[in-house]
mmCIF file of C-alpha atoms in Angstrom:
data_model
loop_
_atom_site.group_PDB
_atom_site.id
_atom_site.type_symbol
_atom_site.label_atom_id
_atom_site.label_comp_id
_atom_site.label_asym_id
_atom_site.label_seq_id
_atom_site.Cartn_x
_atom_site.Cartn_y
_atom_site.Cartn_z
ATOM 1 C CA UNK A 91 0.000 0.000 0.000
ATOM 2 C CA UNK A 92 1.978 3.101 -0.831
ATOM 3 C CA UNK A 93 1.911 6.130 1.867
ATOM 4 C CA UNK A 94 -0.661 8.326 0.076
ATOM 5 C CA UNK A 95 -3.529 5.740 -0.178
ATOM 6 C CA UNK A 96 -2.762 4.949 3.638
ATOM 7 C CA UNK A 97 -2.736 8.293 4.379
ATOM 8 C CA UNK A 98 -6.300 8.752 2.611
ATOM 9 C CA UNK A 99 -7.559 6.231 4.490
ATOM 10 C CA UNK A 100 -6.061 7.412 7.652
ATOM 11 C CA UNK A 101 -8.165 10.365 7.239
ATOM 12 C CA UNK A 102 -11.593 8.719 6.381
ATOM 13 C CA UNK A 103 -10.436 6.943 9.793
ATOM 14 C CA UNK A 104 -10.152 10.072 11.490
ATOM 15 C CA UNK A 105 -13.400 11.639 9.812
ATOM 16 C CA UNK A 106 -15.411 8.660 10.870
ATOM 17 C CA UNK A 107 -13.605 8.822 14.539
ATOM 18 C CA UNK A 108 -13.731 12.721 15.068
ATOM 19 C CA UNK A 109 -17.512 12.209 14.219
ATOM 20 C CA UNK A 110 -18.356 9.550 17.084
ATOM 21 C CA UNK A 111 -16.352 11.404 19.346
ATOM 22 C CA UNK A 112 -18.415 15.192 18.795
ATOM 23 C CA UNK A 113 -21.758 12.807 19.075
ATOM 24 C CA UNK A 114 -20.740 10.860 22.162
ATOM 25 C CA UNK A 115 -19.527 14.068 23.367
ATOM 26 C CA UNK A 116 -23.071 15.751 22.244
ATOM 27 C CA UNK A 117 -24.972 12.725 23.734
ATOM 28 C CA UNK A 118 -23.070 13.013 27.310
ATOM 29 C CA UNK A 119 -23.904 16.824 27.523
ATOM 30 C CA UNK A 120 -26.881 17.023 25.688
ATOM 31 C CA UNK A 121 -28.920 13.958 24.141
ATOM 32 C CA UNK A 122 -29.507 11.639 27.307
ATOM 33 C CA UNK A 123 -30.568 15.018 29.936
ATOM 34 C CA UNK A 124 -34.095 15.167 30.483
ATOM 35 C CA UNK A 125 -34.620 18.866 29.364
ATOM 36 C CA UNK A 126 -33.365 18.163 25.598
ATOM 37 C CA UNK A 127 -35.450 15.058 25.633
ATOM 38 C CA UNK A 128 -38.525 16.981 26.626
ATOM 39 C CA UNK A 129 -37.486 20.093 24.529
ATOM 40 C CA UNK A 130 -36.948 17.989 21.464
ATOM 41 C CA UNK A 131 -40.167 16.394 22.064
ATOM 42 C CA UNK A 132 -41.925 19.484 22.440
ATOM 43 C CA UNK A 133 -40.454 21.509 19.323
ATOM 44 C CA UNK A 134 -41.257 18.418 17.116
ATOM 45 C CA UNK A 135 -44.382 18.277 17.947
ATOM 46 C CA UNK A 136 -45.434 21.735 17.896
ATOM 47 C CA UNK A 137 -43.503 21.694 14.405
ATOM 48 C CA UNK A 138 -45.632 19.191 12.935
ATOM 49 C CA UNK A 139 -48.853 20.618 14.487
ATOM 50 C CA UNK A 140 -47.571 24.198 12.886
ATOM 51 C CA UNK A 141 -47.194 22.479 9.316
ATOM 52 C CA UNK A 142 -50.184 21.026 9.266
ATOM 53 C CA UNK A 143 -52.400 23.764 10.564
ATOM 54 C CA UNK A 144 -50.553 25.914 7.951
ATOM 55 C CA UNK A 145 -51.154 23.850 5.123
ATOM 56 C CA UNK A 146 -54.894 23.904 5.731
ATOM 57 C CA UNK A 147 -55.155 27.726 6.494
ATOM 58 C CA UNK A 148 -56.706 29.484 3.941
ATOM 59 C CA UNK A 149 -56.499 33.119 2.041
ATOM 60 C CA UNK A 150 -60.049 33.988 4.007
ATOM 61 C CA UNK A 151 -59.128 32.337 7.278
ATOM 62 C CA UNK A 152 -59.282 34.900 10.448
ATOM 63 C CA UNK A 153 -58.057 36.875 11.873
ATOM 64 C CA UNK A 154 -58.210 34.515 14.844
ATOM 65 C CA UNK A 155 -56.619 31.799 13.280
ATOM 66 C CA UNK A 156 -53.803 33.791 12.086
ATOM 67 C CA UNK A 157 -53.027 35.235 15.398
ATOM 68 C CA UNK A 158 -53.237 31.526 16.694
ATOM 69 C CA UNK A 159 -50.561 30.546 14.525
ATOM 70 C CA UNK A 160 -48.184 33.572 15.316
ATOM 71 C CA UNK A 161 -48.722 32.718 18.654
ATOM 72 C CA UNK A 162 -47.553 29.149 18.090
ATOM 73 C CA UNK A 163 -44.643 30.278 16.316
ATOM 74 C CA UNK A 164 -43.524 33.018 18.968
ATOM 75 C CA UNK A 165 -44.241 29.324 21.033
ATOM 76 C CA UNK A 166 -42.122 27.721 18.919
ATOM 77 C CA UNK A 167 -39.155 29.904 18.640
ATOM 78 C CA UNK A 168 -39.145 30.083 22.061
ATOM 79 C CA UNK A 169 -38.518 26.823 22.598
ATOM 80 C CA UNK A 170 -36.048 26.268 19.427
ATOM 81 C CA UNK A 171 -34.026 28.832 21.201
ATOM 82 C CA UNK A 172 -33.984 26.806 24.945
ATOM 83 C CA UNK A 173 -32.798 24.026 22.595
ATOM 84 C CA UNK A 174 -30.123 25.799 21.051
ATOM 85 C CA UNK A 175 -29.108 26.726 24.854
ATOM 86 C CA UNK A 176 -28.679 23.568 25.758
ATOM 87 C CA UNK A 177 -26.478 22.405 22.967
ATOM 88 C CA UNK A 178 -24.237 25.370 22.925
ATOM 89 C CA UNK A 179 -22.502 23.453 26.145
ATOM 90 C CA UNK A 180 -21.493 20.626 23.565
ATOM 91 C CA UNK A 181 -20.649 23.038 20.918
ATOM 92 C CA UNK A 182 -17.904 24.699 22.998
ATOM 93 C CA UNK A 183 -16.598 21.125 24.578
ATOM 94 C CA UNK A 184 -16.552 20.195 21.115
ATOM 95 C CA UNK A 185 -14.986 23.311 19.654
ATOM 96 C CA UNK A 186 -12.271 23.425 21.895
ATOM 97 C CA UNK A 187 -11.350 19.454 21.571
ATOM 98 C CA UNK A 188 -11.349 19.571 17.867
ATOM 99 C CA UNK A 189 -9.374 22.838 17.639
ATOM 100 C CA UNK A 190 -6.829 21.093 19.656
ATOM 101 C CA UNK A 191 -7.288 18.201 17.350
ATOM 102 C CA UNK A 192 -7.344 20.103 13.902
ATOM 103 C CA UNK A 193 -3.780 21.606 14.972
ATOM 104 C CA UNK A 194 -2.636 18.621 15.836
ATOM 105 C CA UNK A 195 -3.569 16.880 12.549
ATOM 106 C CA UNK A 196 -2.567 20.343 10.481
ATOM 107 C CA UNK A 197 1.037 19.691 11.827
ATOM 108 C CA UNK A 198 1.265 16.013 11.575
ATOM 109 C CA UNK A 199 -0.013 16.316 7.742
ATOM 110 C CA UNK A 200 1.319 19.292 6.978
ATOM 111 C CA UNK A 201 3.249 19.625 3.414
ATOM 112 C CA UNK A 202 1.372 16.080 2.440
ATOM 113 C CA UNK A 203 -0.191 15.322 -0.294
ATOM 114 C CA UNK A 204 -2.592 12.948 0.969
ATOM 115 C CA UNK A 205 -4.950 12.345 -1.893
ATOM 116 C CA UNK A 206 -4.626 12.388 -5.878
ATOM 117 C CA UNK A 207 -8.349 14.237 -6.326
ATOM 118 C CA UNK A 208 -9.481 13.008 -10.320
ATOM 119 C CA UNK A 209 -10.109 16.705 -10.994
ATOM 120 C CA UNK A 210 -8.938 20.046 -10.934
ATOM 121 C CA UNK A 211 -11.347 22.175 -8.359
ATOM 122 C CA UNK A 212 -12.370 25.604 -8.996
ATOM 123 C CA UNK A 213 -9.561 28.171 -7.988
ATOM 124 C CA UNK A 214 -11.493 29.438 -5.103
ATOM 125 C CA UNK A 215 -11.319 25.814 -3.874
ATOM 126 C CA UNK A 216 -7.807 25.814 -4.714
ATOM 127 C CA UNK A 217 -7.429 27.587 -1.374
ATOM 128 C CA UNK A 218 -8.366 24.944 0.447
ATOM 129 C CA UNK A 219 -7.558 21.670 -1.715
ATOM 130 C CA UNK A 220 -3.838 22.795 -2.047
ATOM 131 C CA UNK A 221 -3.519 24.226 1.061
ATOM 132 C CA UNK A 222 0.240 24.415 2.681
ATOM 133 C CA UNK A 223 1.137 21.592 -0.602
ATOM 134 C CA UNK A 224 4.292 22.124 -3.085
ATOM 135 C CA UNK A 225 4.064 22.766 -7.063
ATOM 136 C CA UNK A 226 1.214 24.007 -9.292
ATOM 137 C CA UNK A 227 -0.380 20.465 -9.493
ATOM 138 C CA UNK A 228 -3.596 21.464 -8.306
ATOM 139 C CA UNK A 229 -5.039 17.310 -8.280
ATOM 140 C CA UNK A 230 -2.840 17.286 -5.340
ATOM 141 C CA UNK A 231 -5.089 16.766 -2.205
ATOM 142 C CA UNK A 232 -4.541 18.331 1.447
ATOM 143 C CA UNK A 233 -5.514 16.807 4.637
ATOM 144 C CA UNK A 234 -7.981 19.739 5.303
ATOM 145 C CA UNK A 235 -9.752 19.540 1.951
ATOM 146 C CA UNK A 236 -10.417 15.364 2.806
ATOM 147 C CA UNK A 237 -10.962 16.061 6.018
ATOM 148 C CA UNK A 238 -13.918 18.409 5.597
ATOM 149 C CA UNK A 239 -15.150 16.361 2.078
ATOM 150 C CA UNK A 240 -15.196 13.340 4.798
ATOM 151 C CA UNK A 241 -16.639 15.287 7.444
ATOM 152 C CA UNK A 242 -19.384 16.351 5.420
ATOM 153 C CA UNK A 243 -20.622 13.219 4.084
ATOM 154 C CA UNK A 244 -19.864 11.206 6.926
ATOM 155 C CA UNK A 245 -21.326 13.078 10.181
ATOM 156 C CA UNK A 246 -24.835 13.178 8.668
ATOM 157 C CA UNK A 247 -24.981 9.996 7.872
ATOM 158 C CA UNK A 248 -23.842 8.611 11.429
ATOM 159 C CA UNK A 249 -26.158 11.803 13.091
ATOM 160 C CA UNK A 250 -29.134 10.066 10.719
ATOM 161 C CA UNK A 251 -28.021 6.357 11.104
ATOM 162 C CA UNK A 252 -27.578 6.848 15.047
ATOM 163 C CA UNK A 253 -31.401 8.524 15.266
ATOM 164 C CA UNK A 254 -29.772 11.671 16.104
ATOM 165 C CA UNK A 255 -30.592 14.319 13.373
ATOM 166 C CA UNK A 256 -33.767 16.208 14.547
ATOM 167 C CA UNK A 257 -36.492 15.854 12.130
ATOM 168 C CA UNK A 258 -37.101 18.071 9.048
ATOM 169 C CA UNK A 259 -40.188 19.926 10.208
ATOM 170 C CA UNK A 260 -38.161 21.169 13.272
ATOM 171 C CA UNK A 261 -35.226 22.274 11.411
ATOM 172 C CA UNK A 262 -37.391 23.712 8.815
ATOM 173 C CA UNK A 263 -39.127 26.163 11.484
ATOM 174 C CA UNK A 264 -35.976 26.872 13.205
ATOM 175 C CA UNK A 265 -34.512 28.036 9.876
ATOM 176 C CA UNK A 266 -37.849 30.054 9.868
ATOM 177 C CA UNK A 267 -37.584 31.735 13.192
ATOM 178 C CA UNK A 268 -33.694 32.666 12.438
ATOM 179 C CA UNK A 269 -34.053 34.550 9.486
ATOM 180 C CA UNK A 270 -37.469 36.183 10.918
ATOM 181 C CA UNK A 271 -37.402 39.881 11.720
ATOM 182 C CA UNK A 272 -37.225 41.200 14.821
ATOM 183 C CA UNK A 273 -35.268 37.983 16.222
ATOM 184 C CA UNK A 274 -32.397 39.229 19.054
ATOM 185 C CA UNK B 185 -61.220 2.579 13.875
ATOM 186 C CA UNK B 186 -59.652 -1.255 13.266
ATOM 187 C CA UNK B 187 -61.795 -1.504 10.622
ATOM 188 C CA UNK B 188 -60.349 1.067 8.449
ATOM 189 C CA UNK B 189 -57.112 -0.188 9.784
ATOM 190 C CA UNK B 190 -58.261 -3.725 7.960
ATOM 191 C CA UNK B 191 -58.997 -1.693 5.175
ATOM 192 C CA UNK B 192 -55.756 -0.083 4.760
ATOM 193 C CA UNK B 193 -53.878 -3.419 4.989
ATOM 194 C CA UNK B 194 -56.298 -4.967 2.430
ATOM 195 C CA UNK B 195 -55.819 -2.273 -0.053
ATOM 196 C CA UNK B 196 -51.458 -2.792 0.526
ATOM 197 C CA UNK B 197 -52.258 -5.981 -0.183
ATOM 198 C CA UNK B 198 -54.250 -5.559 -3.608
ATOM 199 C CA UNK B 199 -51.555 -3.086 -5.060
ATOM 200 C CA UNK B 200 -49.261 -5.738 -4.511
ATOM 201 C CA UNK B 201 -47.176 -3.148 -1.711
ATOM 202 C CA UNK B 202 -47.197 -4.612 2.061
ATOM 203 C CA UNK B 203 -47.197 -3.035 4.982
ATOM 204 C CA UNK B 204 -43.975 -4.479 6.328
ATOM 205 C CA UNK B 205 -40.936 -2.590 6.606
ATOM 206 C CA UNK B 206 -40.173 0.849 4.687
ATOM 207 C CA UNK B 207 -37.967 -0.893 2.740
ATOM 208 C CA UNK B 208 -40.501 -3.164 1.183
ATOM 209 C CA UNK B 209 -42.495 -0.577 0.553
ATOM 210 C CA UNK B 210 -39.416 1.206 -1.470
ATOM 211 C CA UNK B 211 -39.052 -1.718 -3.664
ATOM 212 C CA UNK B 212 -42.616 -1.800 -4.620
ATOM 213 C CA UNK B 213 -44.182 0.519 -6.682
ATOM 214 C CA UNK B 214 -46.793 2.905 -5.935
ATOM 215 C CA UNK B 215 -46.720 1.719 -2.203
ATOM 216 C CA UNK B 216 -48.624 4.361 0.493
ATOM 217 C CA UNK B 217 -46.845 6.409 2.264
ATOM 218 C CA UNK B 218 -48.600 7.912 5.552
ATOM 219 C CA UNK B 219 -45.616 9.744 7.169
ATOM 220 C CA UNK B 220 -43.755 12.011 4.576
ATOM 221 C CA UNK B 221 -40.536 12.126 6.713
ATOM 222 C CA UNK B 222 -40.433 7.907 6.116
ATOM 223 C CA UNK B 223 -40.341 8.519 2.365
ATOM 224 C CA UNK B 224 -38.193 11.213 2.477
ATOM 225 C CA UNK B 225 -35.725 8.937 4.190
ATOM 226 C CA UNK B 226 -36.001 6.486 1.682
ATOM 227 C CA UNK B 227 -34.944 9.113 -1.354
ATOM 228 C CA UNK B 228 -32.173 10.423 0.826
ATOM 229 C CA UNK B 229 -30.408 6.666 1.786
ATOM 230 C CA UNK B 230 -31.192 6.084 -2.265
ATOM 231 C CA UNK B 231 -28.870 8.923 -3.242
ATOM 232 C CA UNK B 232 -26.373 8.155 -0.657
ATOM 233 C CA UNK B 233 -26.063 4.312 -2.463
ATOM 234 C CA UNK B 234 -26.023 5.805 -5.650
ATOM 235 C CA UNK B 235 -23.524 8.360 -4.259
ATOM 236 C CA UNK B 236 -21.098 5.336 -2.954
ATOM 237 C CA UNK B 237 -21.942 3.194 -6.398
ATOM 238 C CA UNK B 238 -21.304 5.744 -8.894
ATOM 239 C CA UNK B 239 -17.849 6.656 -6.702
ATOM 240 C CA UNK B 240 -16.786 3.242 -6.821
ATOM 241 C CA UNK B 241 -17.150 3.125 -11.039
ATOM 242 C CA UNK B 242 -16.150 6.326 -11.839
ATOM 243 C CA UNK B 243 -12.717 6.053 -9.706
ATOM 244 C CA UNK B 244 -12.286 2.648 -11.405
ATOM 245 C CA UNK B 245 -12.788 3.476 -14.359
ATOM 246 C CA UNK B 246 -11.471 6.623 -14.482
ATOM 247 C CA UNK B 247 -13.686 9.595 -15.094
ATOM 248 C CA UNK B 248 -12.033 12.561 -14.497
ATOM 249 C CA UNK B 249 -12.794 16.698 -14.351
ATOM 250 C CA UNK B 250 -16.193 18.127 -14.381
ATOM 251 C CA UNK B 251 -17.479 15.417 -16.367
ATOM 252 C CA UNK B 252 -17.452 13.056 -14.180
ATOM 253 C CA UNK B 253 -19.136 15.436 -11.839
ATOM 254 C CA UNK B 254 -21.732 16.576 -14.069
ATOM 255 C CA UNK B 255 -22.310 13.440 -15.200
ATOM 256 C CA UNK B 256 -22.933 12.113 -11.676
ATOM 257 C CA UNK B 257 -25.234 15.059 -10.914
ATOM 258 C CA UNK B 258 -27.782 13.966 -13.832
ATOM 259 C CA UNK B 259 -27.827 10.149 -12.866
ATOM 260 C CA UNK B 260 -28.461 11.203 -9.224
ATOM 261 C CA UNK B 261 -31.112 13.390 -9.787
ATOM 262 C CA UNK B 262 -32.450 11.660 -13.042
ATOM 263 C CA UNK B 263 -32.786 8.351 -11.260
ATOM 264 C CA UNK B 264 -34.507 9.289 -8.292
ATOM 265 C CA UNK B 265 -36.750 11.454 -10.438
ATOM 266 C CA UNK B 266 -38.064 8.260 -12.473
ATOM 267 C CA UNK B 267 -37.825 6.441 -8.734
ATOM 268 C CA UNK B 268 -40.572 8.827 -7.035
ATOM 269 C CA UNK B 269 -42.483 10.022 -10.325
ATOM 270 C CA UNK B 270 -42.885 6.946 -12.678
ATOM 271 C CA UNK B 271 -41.922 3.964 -9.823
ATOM 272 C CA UNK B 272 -43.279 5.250 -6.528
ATOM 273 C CA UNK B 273 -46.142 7.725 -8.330
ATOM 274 C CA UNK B 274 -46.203 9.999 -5.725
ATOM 275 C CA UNK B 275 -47.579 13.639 -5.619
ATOM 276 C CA UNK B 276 -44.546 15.679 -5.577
ATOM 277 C CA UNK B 277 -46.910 19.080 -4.093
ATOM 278 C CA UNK B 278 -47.405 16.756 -1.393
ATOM 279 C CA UNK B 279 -43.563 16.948 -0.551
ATOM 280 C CA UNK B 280 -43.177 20.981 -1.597
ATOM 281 C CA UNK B 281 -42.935 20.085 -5.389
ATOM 282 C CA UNK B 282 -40.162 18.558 -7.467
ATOM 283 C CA UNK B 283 -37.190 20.549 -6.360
ATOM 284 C CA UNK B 284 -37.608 19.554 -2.705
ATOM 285 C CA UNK B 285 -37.447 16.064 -3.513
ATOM 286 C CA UNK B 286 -34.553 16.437 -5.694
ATOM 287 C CA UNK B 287 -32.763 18.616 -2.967
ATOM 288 C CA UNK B 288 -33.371 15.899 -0.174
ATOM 289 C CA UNK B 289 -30.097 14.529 1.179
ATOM 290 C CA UNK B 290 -28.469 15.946 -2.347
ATOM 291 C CA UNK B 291 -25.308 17.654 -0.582
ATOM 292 C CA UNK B 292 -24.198 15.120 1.387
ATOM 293 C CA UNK B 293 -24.613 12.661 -1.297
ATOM 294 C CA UNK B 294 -22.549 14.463 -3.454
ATOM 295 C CA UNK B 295 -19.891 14.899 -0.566
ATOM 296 C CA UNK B 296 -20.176 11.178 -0.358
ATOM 297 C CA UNK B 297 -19.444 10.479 -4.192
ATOM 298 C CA UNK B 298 -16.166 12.812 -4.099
ATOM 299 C CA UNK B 299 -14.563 10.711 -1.001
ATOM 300 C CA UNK B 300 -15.151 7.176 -2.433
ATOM 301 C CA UNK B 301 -14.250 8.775 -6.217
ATOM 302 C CA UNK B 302 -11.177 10.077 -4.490
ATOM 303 C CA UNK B 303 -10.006 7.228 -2.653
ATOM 304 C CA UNK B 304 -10.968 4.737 -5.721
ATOM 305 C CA UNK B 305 -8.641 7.088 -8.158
ATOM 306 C CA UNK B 306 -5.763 7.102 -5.616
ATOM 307 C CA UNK B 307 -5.457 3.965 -5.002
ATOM 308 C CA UNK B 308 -5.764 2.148 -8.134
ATOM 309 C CA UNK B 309 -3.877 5.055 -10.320
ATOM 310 C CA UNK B 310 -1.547 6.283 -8.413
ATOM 311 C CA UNK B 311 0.673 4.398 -6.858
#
């Protein structure tokens, strides 16, 4: 096995690795305390309740009805936001492990070209793909660029295989409530 | 209440889909689906396999540059349109119309393709 190929599949390792480790860290801090399971609970079922009652509203409905649905929303961002609290203890356990970690890696792997990618990337990728490598072969592939190719694809997948990924109709309202005005 | 439960299975069982697990009901066509968020699952674990598949051919093969990537974007989408259109015959307003379908699990798929493409072209061309 020459060094490059084991040093791609060193990374998937770590991908795959780093990703159990931020939702075992997640699951200590978060996933298994009563308030997230309740909170969770709650926001996916007023989430549900909120898509259904808006896909049967009508142009003439209310002015009743509409102000019942604000209300659930306000209701409903509410308690996205109390769940967002009670991650944000994970998020900086996990931050601050996998900053260590990512320097750590960045040294070990630094200079290496760890992957041969079987394209050339766009040049604002190029950044990133090529990042800290030798030459002007841009199919040359840094640890960073794997890494977070890796990270992507395989994080969901364990959040989703594990039962961890909140359902759609949650994250759909809390993208809702973010980007709705008057918010903070 | 049971009786319309009765119903339900008898009907499953006259289109020829059962009520068994979700993935019987993926293989069959025009099977019912109650909870949207089941099928939805089903068309995003359908793109990650054709995501790992396509990977796997593509590095062996090779098919480098844009093409391959382009190439892998129609297949994706194309398949899974015929899947829940022509196989599955579902209403796609039901699901927030055509595009919502087609964006369901589509970035991590394609995230997915990239690694196994990548580690299928480096190790069996470049050694």
């Amino acid at each position: 096995m020459s060094t490059m190929f084991a040093d791609t599949i060193l990374i998937v390792f770590i991908s795959v690795c780093t990703a159990l480790l931020a939702e075992g860290i997640t699951w200590v801090l978060v996933y298994r305390t009563e308030k997230y399971k309740r909170l969770k609970a709650e926001v996916e079922k007023q989430s549900k309740k909120l898509e259904k009652k808006k896909e049967t509203i009508t142009e003439s409905a209310g002015r009743q009805q509409k102000k019942k649905i604000e209300r659930q929303e306000e209701k409903l961002k509410n308690n996205n936001r109390d769940l967002s609290m009670v991650r944000m203890k994970s998020m900086f356990a996990i931050g601050f492990c996998f900053t260590a970690l990512m320097g750590m890696f960045n040294s070990i792997f630094d200079g290496r070209v760890v992957a041969k990618l079987p394209f050339v990337p766009l040049s604002y990728i190029q950044g990133l793909s090529h990042r800290n490598l030798l030459g002007e072969d841009y199919t040359d592939c840094s640890f960073i660029f794997l890494y977070i190719l890796c990270t992507m694809s395989i994080r969901q997948n364990i959040q989703k295989m594990l039962g961890l990924a909140p359902s759609r109709a949650a994250t759909k309202q809390a993208g809702v409530a973010s980007i709705s005005p008057g918010s903070d | 209440m049971t009786n319309s439960s009765k119903r339900k299975e008898e009907i499953h069982l006259v289109n020829g889909g059962v009520k068994q697990s979700t993935w019987s009901k993926a293989f069959n066509s025009n099977a019912v689906w109650e909870e949207k968020d089941e099928f939805l699952d089903v068309i995003y674990w359908i793109r990650q396999i054709i995501a790992v598949i396509l990977g796997v051919i593509w590095g062996v093969a090779p098919l480098k540059g844009f093409l391959g990537i382009a190439i892998f974007c129609i297949i994706n989408a194309g398949v899974l349109y015929v899947y829940f259109s022509s196989f599955q015959q579902i209403d796609e307003e039901e699901y927030g119309g055509t595009w919502e379908l087609t964006k369901e699990g589509f970035m991590t798929s394609f995230a997915l393709f990239l690694v196994v493409w990548i580690i299928f072209y480096t190790a069996l061309h470049y050694d």
